Amino acid sequence: TILMLHFYRSIGRKMSRVVLINGEINEEMFSKVDERLNELESESLEPIVVRINSEGGHMTDGLAILGRLKASKAPIYTEGYGLIQSSALPILACGTLRKMSRYAWVMHHESAQELQGTISELETQIRQSRREEQFWNKYMAEFSNQNSEFWRKSAIKNELYLTAEQCLQYNIIDEII
């Protein structure tokens, strides 16, 4: 996946206050988002728009981006386009103002892991993965009108796909664009 963090410059105008999350959510994406936010925050505390089109990625890196967005002193407006999947979902849901294209989809699923090691190491990794899922479910409950049990149950052995209208109904977003 090509990792893109992208912003636009207009002739004679100040740099656009847009951060694009497009592609896999990983450590590199976190670094680029953090770098761009630092740049924009140093210019002003006007709202920053985070546009998302992502298949998701590592849960902890998604939570890192979520934490960085919530730590911003500037209002963060999130916009979802295309597919907002897995660890990209709480990033969309955490914005001060949350919008989603009527042509977009959200996908939520149970955590998937590729594990290796001794049995004890595997058990530790699985316990930690469950703890991360609990955090994820807790934050999705905080950012929506569905409780953490809803988020836990809807993901077990299943992939939950939501339309923009359903995301509005669940209070994951504030507006359909």
PDB file of C-alpha atoms in Angstrom:
ATOM      1  CA  THR A   1       0.000   0.000   0.000  1.00  0.00           C
ATOM      2  CA  ILE A   2       1.271   3.409  -0.854  1.00  0.00           C
ATOM      3  CA  LEU A   3       1.261   5.544   2.248  1.00  0.00           C
ATOM      4  CA  MET A   4       0.105   9.053   1.600  1.00  0.00           C
ATOM      5  CA  LEU A   5      -0.064  12.087   3.792  1.00  0.00           C
ATOM      6  CA  HIS A   6      -1.049  14.894   1.609  1.00  0.00           C
ATOM      7  CA  PHE A   7      -1.889  18.521   1.695  1.00  0.00           C
ATOM      8  CA  TYR A   8      -2.613  21.190  -0.869  1.00  0.00           C
ATOM      9  CA  ARG A   9      -1.053  24.595  -1.481  1.00  0.00           C
ATOM     10  CA  SER A  10      -2.821  27.364  -3.362  1.00  0.00           C
ATOM     11  CA  ILE A  11      -0.913  30.190  -5.004  1.00  0.00           C
ATOM     12  CA  GLY A  12      -1.059  33.256  -2.776  1.00  0.00           C
ATOM     13  CA  ARG A  13      -2.964  31.391  -0.059  1.00  0.00           C
ATOM     14  CA  LYS A  14      -1.910  29.814   3.174  1.00  0.00           C
ATOM     15  CA  MET A  15      -1.410  26.039   3.131  1.00  0.00           C
ATOM     16  CA  SER A  16      -4.615  24.028   3.394  1.00  0.00           C
ATOM     17  CA  ARG A  17      -5.326  22.599   6.814  1.00  0.00           C
ATOM     18  CA  VAL A  18      -5.930  19.046   5.568  1.00  0.00           C
ATOM     19  CA  VAL A  19      -4.326  15.785   6.635  1.00  0.00           C
ATOM     20  CA  LEU A  20      -5.062  12.760   4.451  1.00  0.00           C
ATOM     21  CA  ILE A  21      -5.012   9.268   5.952  1.00  0.00           C
ATOM     22  CA  ASN A  22      -5.060   7.005   2.927  1.00  0.00           C
ATOM     23  CA  GLY A  23      -3.820   3.443   3.173  1.00  0.00           C
ATOM     24  CA  GLU A  24      -2.627   1.224   5.964  1.00  0.00           C
ATOM     25  CA  ILE A  25      -2.555   2.517   9.510  1.00  0.00           C
ATOM     26  CA  ASN A  26       0.872   1.744  10.920  1.00  0.00           C
ATOM     27  CA  GLU A  27       3.811   3.401  12.719  1.00  0.00           C
ATOM     28  CA  GLU A  28       4.821   5.333   9.623  1.00  0.00           C
ATOM     29  CA  MET A  29       1.301   6.727   9.239  1.00  0.00           C
ATOM     30  CA  PHE A  30       1.327   7.836  12.877  1.00  0.00           C
ATOM     31  CA  SER A  31       4.672   9.618  12.378  1.00  0.00           C
ATOM     32  CA  LYS A  32       3.434  11.443   9.290  1.00  0.00           C
ATOM     33  CA  VAL A  33       0.130  12.445  10.902  1.00  0.00           C
ATOM     34  CA  ASP A  34       1.976  13.674  14.003  1.00  0.00           C
ATOM     35  CA  GLU A  35       4.470  15.645  11.912  1.00  0.00           C
ATOM     36  CA  ARG A  36       1.730  17.291   9.843  1.00  0.00           C
ATOM     37  CA  LEU A  37      -0.361  18.125  12.924  1.00  0.00           C
ATOM     38  CA  ASN A  38       2.668  19.709  14.604  1.00  0.00           C
ATOM     39  CA  GLU A  39       3.193  21.846  11.503  1.00  0.00           C
ATOM     40  CA  LEU A  40      -0.448  22.941  11.303  1.00  0.00           C
ATOM     41  CA  GLU A  41      -0.739  23.582  15.056  1.00  0.00           C
ATOM     42  CA  SER A  42       2.355  25.799  14.963  1.00  0.00           C
ATOM     43  CA  GLU A  43       0.691  27.943  12.260  1.00  0.00           C
ATOM     44  CA  SER A  44      -2.630  28.445  14.085  1.00  0.00           C
ATOM     45  CA  LEU A  45      -5.291  26.734  16.119  1.00  0.00           C
ATOM     46  CA  GLU A  46      -7.899  26.937  13.360  1.00  0.00           C
ATOM     47  CA  PRO A  47      -9.718  23.659  12.610  1.00  0.00           C
ATOM     48  CA  ILE A  48      -7.814  20.849  10.907  1.00  0.00           C
ATOM     49  CA  VAL A  49      -9.613  18.476   8.541  1.00  0.00           C
ATOM     50  CA  VAL A  50      -8.537  14.819   8.620  1.00  0.00           C
ATOM     51  CA  ARG A  51      -9.759  12.955   5.523  1.00  0.00           C
ATOM     52  CA  ILE A  52      -9.813   9.175   5.839  1.00  0.00           C
ATOM     53  CA  ASN A  53      -9.927   6.405   3.233  1.00  0.00           C
ATOM     54  CA  SER A  54      -8.236   3.431   4.873  1.00  0.00           C
ATOM     55  CA  GLU A  55      -8.419  -0.322   5.091  1.00  0.00           C
ATOM     56  CA  GLY A  56      -7.248   0.029   8.682  1.00  0.00           C
ATOM     57  CA  GLY A  57      -4.189  -1.630  10.064  1.00  0.00           C
ATOM     58  CA  HIS A  58      -2.579  -2.067  13.443  1.00  0.00           C
ATOM     59  CA  MET A  59      -4.954  -1.380  16.309  1.00  0.00           C
ATOM     60  CA  THR A  60      -2.305   0.195  18.543  1.00  0.00           C
ATOM     61  CA  ASP A  61      -1.184   2.543  15.752  1.00  0.00           C
ATOM     62  CA  GLY A  62      -4.815   3.515  15.171  1.00  0.00           C
ATOM     63  CA  LEU A  63      -5.186   4.247  18.872  1.00  0.00           C
ATOM     64  CA  ALA A  64      -1.951   6.263  18.732  1.00  0.00           C
ATOM     65  CA  ILE A  65      -3.373   8.419  15.920  1.00  0.00           C
ATOM     66  CA  LEU A  66      -6.660   8.746  17.827  1.00  0.00           C
ATOM     67  CA  GLY A  67      -4.745   9.873  20.925  1.00  0.00           C
ATOM     68  CA  ARG A  68      -2.733  12.394  18.927  1.00  0.00           C
ATOM     69  CA  LEU A  69      -5.882  13.848  17.352  1.00  0.00           C
ATOM     70  CA  LYS A  70      -7.584  14.130  20.751  1.00  0.00           C
ATOM     71  CA  ALA A  71      -4.468  15.853  22.160  1.00  0.00           C
ATOM     72  CA  SER A  72      -4.567  18.572  19.508  1.00  0.00           C
ATOM     73  CA  LYS A  73      -5.433  22.034  20.741  1.00  0.00           C
ATOM     74  CA  ALA A  74      -6.982  22.740  17.319  1.00  0.00           C
ATOM     75  CA  PRO A  75     -10.471  21.389  16.582  1.00  0.00           C
ATOM     76  CA  ILE A  76     -10.228  18.208  14.484  1.00  0.00           C
ATOM     77  CA  TYR A  77     -12.862  17.685  11.812  1.00  0.00           C
ATOM     78  CA  THR A  78     -12.883  14.141  10.422  1.00  0.00           C
ATOM     79  CA  GLU A  79     -14.247  13.131   7.044  1.00  0.00           C
ATOM     80  CA  GLY A  80     -14.670   9.559   5.804  1.00  0.00           C
ATOM     81  CA  TYR A  81     -14.521   8.548   2.145  1.00  0.00           C
ATOM     82  CA  GLY A  82     -14.436   5.168   0.422  1.00  0.00           C
ATOM     83  CA  LEU A  83     -13.898   2.522   3.063  1.00  0.00           C
ATOM     84  CA  ILE A  84     -13.217   3.368   6.689  1.00  0.00           C
ATOM     85  CA  GLN A  85     -12.238  -0.004   8.033  1.00  0.00           C
ATOM     86  CA  SER A  86     -11.048  -1.525  11.272  1.00  0.00           C
ATOM     87  CA  SER A  87      -8.616   0.754  13.145  1.00  0.00           C
ATOM     88  CA  ALA A  88      -9.619   3.703  10.931  1.00  0.00           C
ATOM     89  CA  LEU A  89     -13.139   3.728  12.410  1.00  0.00           C
ATOM     90  CA  PRO A  90     -12.327   5.254  15.827  1.00  0.00           C
ATOM     91  CA  ILE A  91     -10.197   7.853  14.020  1.00  0.00           C
ATOM     92  CA  LEU A  92     -13.275   8.926  12.061  1.00  0.00           C
ATOM     93  CA  ALA A  93     -15.468   8.786  15.173  1.00  0.00           C
ATOM     94  CA  CYS A  94     -13.184  10.869  17.422  1.00  0.00           C
ATOM     95  CA  GLY A  95     -13.471  14.169  15.561  1.00  0.00           C
ATOM     96  CA  THR A  96     -14.960  17.358  16.936  1.00  0.00           C
ATOM     97  CA  LEU A  97     -17.122  17.439  13.805  1.00  0.00           C
ATOM     98  CA  ARG A  98     -17.496  14.099  11.976  1.00  0.00           C
ATOM     99  CA  LYS A  99     -18.654  13.763   8.382  1.00  0.00           C
ATOM    100  CA  MET A 100     -18.921  10.853   5.972  1.00  0.00           C
ATOM    101  CA  SER A 101     -19.610  10.593   2.275  1.00  0.00           C
ATOM    102  CA  ARG A 102     -22.899   8.960   1.417  1.00  0.00           C
ATOM    103  CA  TYR A 103     -20.835   6.720  -0.894  1.00  0.00           C
ATOM    104  CA  ALA A 104     -18.580   5.458   1.894  1.00  0.00           C
ATOM    105  CA  TRP A 105     -18.733   2.361   4.065  1.00  0.00           C
ATOM    106  CA  VAL A 106     -17.519   1.625   7.571  1.00  0.00           C
ATOM    107  CA  MET A 107     -16.349  -1.859   8.527  1.00  0.00           C
ATOM    108  CA  HIS A 108     -15.822  -3.164  12.054  1.00  0.00           C
ATOM    109  CA  HIS A 109     -14.480  -6.635  12.876  1.00  0.00           C
ATOM    110  CA  GLU A 110     -12.882  -8.722  15.558  1.00  0.00           C
ATOM    111  CA  SER A 111      -9.145  -8.273  15.900  1.00  0.00           C
ATOM    112  CA  ALA A 112      -7.059 -10.522  13.657  1.00  0.00           C
ATOM    113  CA  GLN A 113      -3.586 -11.527  14.753  1.00  0.00           C
ATOM    114  CA  GLU A 114      -0.655 -13.319  13.214  1.00  0.00           C
ATOM    115  CA  LEU A 115       1.054 -14.848  16.204  1.00  0.00           C
ATOM    116  CA  GLN A 116       4.074 -17.001  16.725  1.00  0.00           C
ATOM    117  CA  GLY A 117       6.109 -18.065  19.697  1.00  0.00           C
ATOM    118  CA  THR A 118       5.871 -20.393  22.630  1.00  0.00           C
ATOM    119  CA  ILE A 119       2.483 -21.309  24.050  1.00  0.00           C
ATOM    120  CA  SER A 120       3.080 -18.948  26.975  1.00  0.00           C
ATOM    121  CA  GLU A 121       4.004 -16.121  24.606  1.00  0.00           C
ATOM    122  CA  LEU A 122       0.911 -16.794  22.484  1.00  0.00           C
ATOM    123  CA  GLU A 123      -1.323 -16.737  25.566  1.00  0.00           C
ATOM    124  CA  THR A 124       0.193 -13.389  26.598  1.00  0.00           C
ATOM    125  CA  GLN A 125      -0.282 -11.959  23.100  1.00  0.00           C
ATOM    126  CA  ILE A 126      -3.913 -13.124  22.995  1.00  0.00           C
ATOM    127  CA  ARG A 127      -4.621 -11.608  26.442  1.00  0.00           C
ATOM    128  CA  GLN A 128      -3.112  -8.317  25.288  1.00  0.00           C
ATOM    129  CA  SER A 129      -5.111  -8.420  22.059  1.00  0.00           C
ATOM    130  CA  ARG A 130      -8.318  -8.869  24.101  1.00  0.00           C
ATOM    131  CA  ARG A 131      -7.343  -5.896  26.285  1.00  0.00           C
ATOM    132  CA  GLU A 132      -6.800  -3.771  23.172  1.00  0.00           C
ATOM    133  CA  GLU A 133     -10.220  -4.809  21.869  1.00  0.00           C
ATOM    134  CA  GLN A 134     -11.761  -3.750  25.194  1.00  0.00           C
ATOM    135  CA  PHE A 135     -10.124  -0.317  24.826  1.00  0.00           C
ATOM    136  CA  TRP A 136     -11.349  -0.090  21.233  1.00  0.00           C
ATOM    137  CA  ASN A 137     -14.915  -1.017  22.248  1.00  0.00           C
ATOM    138  CA  LYS A 138     -14.811   1.473  25.129  1.00  0.00           C
ATOM    139  CA  TYR A 139     -13.723   4.302  22.831  1.00  0.00           C
ATOM    140  CA  MET A 140     -16.298   3.428  20.186  1.00  0.00           C
ATOM    141  CA  ALA A 141     -18.950   3.526  22.937  1.00  0.00           C
ATOM    142  CA  GLU A 142     -17.629   6.954  23.946  1.00  0.00           C
ATOM    143  CA  PHE A 143     -17.800   8.216  20.342  1.00  0.00           C
ATOM    144  CA  SER A 144     -21.207   6.722  19.464  1.00  0.00           C
ATOM    145  CA  ASN A 145     -24.587   5.983  21.025  1.00  0.00           C
ATOM    146  CA  GLN A 146     -23.880   2.241  21.180  1.00  0.00           C
ATOM    147  CA  ASN A 147     -22.390   0.652  24.294  1.00  0.00           C
ATOM    148  CA  SER A 148     -19.132  -1.320  24.373  1.00  0.00           C
ATOM    149  CA  GLU A 149     -21.051  -4.615  24.494  1.00  0.00           C
ATOM    150  CA  PHE A 150     -22.693  -3.744  21.163  1.00  0.00           C
ATOM    151  CA  TRP A 151     -19.271  -3.182  19.601  1.00  0.00           C
ATOM    152  CA  ARG A 152     -17.875  -6.394  21.130  1.00  0.00           C
ATOM    153  CA  LYS A 153     -20.780  -8.584  20.026  1.00  0.00           C
ATOM    154  CA  SER A 154     -21.097  -7.101  16.546  1.00  0.00           C
ATOM    155  CA  ALA A 155     -17.515  -8.098  15.758  1.00  0.00           C
ATOM    156  CA  ILE A 156     -17.413 -11.699  16.962  1.00  0.00           C
ATOM    157  CA  LYS A 157     -17.038 -14.064  13.976  1.00  0.00           C
ATOM    158  CA  ASN A 158     -18.449 -11.317  11.821  1.00  0.00           C
ATOM    159  CA  GLU A 159     -17.697  -8.191   9.889  1.00  0.00           C
ATOM    160  CA  LEU A 160     -20.137  -5.369  10.495  1.00  0.00           C
ATOM    161  CA  TYR A 161     -20.575  -3.047   7.504  1.00  0.00           C
ATOM    162  CA  LEU A 162     -22.367   0.248   8.076  1.00  0.00           C
ATOM    163  CA  THR A 163     -23.646   2.800   5.598  1.00  0.00           C
ATOM    164  CA  ALA A 164     -23.346   6.535   6.173  1.00  0.00           C
ATOM    165  CA  GLU A 165     -27.019   6.558   7.207  1.00  0.00           C
ATOM    166  CA  GLN A 166     -26.380   3.856   9.824  1.00  0.00           C
ATOM    167  CA  CYS A 167     -23.299   5.727  11.071  1.00  0.00           C
ATOM    168  CA  LEU A 168     -25.472   8.820  11.512  1.00  0.00           C
ATOM    169  CA  GLN A 169     -28.081   6.739  13.350  1.00  0.00           C
ATOM    170  CA  TYR A 170     -25.379   5.298  15.673  1.00  0.00           C
ATOM    171  CA  ASN A 171     -23.961   8.802  16.220  1.00  0.00           C
ATOM    172  CA  ILE A 172     -20.569   7.793  14.798  1.00  0.00           C
ATOM    173  CA  ILE A 173     -20.826  10.817  12.501  1.00  0.00           C
ATOM    174  CA  ASP A 174     -22.636  14.131  12.688  1.00  0.00           C
ATOM    175  CA  GLU A 175     -23.314  14.725   9.012  1.00  0.00           C
ATOM    176  CA  ILE A 176     -23.513  12.954   5.653  1.00  0.00           C
ATOM    177  CA  ILE A 177     -21.766  14.706   2.757  1.00  0.00           C
TER     178      ILE A 177
END
